[in-house]
Short mmCIF file of C-alpha atoms and ligand atoms in Angstrom, two decimals:
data_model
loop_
_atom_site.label_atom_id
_atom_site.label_comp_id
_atom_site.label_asym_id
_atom_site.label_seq_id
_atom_site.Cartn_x
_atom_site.Cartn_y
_atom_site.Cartn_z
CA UNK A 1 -46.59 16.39 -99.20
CA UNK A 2 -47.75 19.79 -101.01
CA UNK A 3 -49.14 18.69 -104.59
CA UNK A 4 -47.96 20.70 -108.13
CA UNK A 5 -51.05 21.64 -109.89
CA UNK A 6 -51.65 22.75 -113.22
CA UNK A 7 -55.61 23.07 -113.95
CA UNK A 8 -57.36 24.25 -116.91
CA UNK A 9 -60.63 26.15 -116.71
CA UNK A 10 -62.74 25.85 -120.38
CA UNK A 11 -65.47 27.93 -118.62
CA UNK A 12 -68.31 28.14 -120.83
CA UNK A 13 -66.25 27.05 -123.90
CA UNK A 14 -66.39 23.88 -126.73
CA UNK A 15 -68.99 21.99 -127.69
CA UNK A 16 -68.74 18.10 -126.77
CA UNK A 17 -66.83 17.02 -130.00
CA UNK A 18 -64.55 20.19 -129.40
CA UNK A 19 -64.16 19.32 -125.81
CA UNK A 20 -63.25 15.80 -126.86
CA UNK A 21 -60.56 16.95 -129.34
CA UNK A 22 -58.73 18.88 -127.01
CA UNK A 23 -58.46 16.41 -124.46
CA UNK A 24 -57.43 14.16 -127.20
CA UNK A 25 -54.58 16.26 -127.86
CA UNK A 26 -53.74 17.32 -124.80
CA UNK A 27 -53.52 13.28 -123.66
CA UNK A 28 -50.99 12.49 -126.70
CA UNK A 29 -49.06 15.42 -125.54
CA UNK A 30 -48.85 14.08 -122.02
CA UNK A 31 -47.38 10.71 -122.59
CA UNK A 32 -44.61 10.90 -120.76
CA UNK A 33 -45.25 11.88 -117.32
CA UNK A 34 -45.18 16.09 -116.11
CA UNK A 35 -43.66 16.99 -112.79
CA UNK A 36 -47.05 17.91 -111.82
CA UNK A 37 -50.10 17.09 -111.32
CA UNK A 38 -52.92 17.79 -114.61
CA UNK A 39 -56.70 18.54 -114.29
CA UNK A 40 -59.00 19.57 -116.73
CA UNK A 41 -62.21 21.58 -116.22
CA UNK A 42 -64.74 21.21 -118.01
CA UNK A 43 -68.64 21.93 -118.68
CA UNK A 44 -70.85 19.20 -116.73
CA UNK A 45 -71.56 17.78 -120.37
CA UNK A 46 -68.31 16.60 -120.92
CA UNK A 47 -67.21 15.28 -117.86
CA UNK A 48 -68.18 11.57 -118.53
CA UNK A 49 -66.80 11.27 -121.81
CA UNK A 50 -63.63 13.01 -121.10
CA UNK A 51 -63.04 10.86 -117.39
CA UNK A 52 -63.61 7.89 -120.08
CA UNK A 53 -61.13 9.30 -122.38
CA UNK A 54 -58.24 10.50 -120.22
CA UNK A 55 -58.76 7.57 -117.68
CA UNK A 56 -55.29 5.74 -116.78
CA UNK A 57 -53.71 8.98 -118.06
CA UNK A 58 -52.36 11.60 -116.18
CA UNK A 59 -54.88 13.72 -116.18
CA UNK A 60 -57.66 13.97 -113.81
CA UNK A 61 -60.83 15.63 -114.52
CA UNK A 62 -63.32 18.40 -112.68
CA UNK A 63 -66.42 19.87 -112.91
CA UNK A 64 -66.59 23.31 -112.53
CA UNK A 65 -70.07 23.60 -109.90
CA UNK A 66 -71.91 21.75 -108.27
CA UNK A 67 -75.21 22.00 -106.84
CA UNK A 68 -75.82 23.09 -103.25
CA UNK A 69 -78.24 20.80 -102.39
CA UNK A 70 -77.77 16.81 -102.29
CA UNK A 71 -80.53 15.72 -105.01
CA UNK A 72 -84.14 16.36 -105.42
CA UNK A 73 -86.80 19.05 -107.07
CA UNK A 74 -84.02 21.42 -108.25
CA UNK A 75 -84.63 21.39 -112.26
CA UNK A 76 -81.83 22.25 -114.05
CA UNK A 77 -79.19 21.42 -111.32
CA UNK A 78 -76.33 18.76 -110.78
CA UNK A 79 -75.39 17.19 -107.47
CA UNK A 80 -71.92 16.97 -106.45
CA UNK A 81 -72.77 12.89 -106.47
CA UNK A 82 -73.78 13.04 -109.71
CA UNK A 83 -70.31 14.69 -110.98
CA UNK A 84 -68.38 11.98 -109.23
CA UNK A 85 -70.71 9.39 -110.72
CA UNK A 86 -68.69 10.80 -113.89
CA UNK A 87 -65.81 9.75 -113.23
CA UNK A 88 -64.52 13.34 -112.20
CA UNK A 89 -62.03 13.54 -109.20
CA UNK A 90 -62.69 17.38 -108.55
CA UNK A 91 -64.88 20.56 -108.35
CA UNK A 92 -63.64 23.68 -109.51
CA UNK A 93 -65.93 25.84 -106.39
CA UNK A 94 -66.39 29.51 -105.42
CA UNK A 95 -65.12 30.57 -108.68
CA UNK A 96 -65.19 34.67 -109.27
CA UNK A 97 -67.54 34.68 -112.12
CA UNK A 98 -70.01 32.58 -110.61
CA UNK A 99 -70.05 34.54 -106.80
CA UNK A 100 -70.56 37.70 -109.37
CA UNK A 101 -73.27 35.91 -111.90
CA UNK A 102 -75.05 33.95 -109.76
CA UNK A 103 -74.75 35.19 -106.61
CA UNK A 104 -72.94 32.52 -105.06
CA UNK A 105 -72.67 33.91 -101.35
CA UNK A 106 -70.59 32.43 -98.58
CA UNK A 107 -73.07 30.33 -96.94
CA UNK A 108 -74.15 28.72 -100.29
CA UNK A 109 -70.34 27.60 -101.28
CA UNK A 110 -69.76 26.41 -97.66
CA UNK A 111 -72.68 24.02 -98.60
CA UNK A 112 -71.11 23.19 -102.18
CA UNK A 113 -67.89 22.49 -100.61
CA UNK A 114 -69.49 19.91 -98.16
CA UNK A 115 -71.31 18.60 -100.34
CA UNK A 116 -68.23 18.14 -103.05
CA UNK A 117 -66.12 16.17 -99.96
CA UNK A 118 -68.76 14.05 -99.03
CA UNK A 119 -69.46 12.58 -102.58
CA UNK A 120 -65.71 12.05 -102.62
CA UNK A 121 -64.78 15.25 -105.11
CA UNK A 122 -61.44 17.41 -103.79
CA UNK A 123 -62.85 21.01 -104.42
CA UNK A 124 -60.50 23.38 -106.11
CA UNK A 125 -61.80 26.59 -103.91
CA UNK A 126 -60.76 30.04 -105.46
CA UNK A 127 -61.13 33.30 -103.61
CA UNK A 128 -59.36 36.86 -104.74
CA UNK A 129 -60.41 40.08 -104.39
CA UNK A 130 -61.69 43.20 -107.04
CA UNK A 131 -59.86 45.37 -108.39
CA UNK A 132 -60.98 48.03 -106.05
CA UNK A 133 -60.39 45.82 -103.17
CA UNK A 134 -56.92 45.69 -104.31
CA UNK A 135 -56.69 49.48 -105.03
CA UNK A 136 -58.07 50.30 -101.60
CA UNK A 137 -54.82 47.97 -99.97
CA UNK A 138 -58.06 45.37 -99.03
CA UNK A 139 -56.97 42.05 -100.60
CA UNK A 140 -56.01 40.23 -97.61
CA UNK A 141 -59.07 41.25 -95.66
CA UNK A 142 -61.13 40.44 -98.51
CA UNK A 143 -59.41 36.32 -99.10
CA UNK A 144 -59.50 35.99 -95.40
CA UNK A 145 -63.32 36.45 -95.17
CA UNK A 146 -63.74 34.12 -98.06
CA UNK A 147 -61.41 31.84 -96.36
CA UNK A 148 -63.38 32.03 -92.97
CA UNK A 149 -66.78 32.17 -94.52
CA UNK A 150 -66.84 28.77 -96.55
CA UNK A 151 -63.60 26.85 -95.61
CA UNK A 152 -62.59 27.34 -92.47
CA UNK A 153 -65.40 25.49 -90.71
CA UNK A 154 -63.73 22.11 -92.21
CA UNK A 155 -61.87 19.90 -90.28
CA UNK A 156 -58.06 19.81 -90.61
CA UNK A 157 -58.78 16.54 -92.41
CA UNK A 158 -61.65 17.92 -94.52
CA UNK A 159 -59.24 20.72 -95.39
CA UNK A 160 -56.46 18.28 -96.63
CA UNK A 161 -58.49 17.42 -99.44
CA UNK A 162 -59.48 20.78 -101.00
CA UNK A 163 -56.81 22.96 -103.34
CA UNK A 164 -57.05 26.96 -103.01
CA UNK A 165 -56.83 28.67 -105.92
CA UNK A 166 -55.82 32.87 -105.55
CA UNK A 167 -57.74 34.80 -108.15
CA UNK A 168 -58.04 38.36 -107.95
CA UNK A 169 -60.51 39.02 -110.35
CA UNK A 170 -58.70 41.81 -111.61
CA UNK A 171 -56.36 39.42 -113.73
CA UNK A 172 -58.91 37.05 -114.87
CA UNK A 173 -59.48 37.27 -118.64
CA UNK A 174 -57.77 40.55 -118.35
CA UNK A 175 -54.51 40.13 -119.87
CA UNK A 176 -53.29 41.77 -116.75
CA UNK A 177 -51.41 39.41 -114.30
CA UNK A 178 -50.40 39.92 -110.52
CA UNK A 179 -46.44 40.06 -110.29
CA UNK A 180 -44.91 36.63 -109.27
CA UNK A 181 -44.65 39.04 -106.23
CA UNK A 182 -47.69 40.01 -105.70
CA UNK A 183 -48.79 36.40 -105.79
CA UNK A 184 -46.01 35.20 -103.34
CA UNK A 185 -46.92 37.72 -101.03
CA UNK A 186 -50.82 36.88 -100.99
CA UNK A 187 -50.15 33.26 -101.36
CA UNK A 188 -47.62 33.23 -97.80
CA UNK A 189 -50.42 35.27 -96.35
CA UNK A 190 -53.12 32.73 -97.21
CA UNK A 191 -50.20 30.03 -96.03
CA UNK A 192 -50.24 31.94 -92.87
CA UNK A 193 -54.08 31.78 -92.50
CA UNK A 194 -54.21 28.24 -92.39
CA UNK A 195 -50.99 27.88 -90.40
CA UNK A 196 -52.99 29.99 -87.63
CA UNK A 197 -56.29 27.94 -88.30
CA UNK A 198 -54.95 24.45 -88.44
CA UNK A 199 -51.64 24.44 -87.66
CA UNK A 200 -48.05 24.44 -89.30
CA UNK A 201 -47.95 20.86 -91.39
CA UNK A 202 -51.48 21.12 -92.63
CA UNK A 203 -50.71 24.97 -94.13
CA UNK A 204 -47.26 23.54 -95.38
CA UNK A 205 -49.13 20.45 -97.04
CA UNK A 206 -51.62 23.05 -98.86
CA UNK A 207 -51.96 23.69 -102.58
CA UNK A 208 -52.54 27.24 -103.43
CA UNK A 209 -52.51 27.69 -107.30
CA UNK A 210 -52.54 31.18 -108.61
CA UNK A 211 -54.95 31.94 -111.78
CA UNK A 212 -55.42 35.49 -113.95
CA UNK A 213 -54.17 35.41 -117.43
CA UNK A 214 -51.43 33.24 -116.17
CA UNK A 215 -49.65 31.88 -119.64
CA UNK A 216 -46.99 29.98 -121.17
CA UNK A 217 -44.60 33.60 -121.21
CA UNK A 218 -45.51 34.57 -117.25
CA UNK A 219 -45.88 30.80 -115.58
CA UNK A 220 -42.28 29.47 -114.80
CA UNK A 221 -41.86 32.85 -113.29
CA UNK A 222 -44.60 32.61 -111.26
CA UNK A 223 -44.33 28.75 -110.88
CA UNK A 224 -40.48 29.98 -109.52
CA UNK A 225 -42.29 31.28 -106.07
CA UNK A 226 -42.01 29.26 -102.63
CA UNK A 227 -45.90 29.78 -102.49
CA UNK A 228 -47.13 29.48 -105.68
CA UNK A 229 -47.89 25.79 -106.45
CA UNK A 230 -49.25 25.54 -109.85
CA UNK A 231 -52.00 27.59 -111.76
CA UNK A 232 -55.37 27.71 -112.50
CA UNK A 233 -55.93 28.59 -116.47
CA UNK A 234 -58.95 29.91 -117.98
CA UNK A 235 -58.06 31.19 -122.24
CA UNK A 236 -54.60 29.41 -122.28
CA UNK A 237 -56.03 25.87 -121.17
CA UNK A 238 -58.53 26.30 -124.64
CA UNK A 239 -55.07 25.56 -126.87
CA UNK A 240 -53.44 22.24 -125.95
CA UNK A 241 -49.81 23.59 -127.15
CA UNK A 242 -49.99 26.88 -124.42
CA UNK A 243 -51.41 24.66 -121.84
CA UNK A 244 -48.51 22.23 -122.07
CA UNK A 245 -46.28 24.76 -122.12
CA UNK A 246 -47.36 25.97 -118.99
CA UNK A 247 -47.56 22.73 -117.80
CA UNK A 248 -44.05 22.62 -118.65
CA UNK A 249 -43.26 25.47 -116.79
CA UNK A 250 -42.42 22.83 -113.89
P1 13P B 1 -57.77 33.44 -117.50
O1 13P B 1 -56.59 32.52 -117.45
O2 13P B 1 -58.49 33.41 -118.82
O3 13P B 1 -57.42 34.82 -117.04
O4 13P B 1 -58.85 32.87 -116.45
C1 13P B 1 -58.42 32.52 -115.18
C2 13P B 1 -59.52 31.81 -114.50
O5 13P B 1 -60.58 32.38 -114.23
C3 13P B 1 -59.33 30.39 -114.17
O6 13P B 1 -60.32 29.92 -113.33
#
């Protein structure tokens, strides 16, 4: 059965006691259950604390990286054991900002997203394309080699546990959304990548959330689309009352 998503993003945002106030707020909000599915995402700092907070709720928490090796002499990094050790129950991987910032190539996410399954964390895996790969008519090209360099060497059963997320970078912190159809259209093509790659039920079972200054004003609209199956939210998941409204959206 394809899952509803709504997942927030904080990014590089709120300090610990910040952190913990939102998800305070967002967990009264939440007491009586959503028609979809909730995740938060959230610096590695706060994952324990919020998991602690939010657990028996219904929301479920993620880290948003992981390292791409399993554990040793890598100062400064966290293993993708050590996030579920949190209490976290995804990975937020392949995100735009950090294949632009830190030069997160194809072969080091395939790594991240084996590593995330095999500690038992469902990777949220985004791909999109630039806004010049979009002006040049080259999105599809673009999310397919994403698709094929990282994913697509999974097994159908592997696969069944991560959530795409469509992204085109373009829309991301820009105000500027894709059309609900825009996203349809990209999202059935994705659908139709993964129909061709592992067959009809496991594309028809698949999660593909859209994120880009999605909102409370533009998500039941874009929610509304065969394809679209919940959003990703960077800004609008920092304010409890616009990400339950988009949560409401469903
Ligand atoms: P915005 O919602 O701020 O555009 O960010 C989207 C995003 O990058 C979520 O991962």
């Amino acid at each position: 059965m394809r899952k509803k998503i709504v997942a927030g993003n904080w990014k590089m945002n709120k300090t610990l006691q910040e952190g913990v106030a939102l998800a305070t707020e967002l967990k009264s909000m939440l007491s009586s259950k959503p028609n979809c599915e909730v995740i938060i995402g959230t610096p590695f700092i706060h994952l324990a604390t919020v998991a602690e907070l939010v657990k028996g709720s219904v929301i479920k928490v993620a880290a948003e990286n992981c390292a791409d090796k399993e554990s040793g002499a890598f100062t400064g990094e966290v293993s993708a054991a050590m996030v579920k050790s949190t209490g976290a129950d995804y990975c937020i991987l392949g995100h735009s900002e950090r294949r632009a910032y830190y030069h997160e190539d194809y072969a080091i996410l395939k790594e991240k997203v084996l590593l995330a399954l095999r500690n038992g964390l469902k990777p949220i895996f985004c791909i999109g394309e630039l806004k010049e790969e979009r002006e040049a008519g080259k999105q599809n090209e673009v999310v397919k080699a994403q698709l094929e360099g990282s994913v697509f060497n999974l097994s159908a059963e592997e696969f069944s546990n991560i959530v795409l997320a469509y992204e085109p970078v373009w829309a991301i912190g820009t105000g500027l959304t894709a059309t609900s159809d825009q996203a349809e259209e990209i999202h059935a093509y994705i659908r139709s990548l993964i129909a061709a790659k592992y067959g009809k039920q496991v594309a028809e079972d698949a999660t593909i959330l859209y994120g880009g200054s999605c909102n409370d004003k533009n998500a039941k609209e874009l929610f509304s689309k065969p394809d679209v199956d919940g959003g990703l939210i960077g800004g609008a998941s920092l304010v409890a009352e616009k990400f339950k409204a988009i949560i409401d959206a469903f």
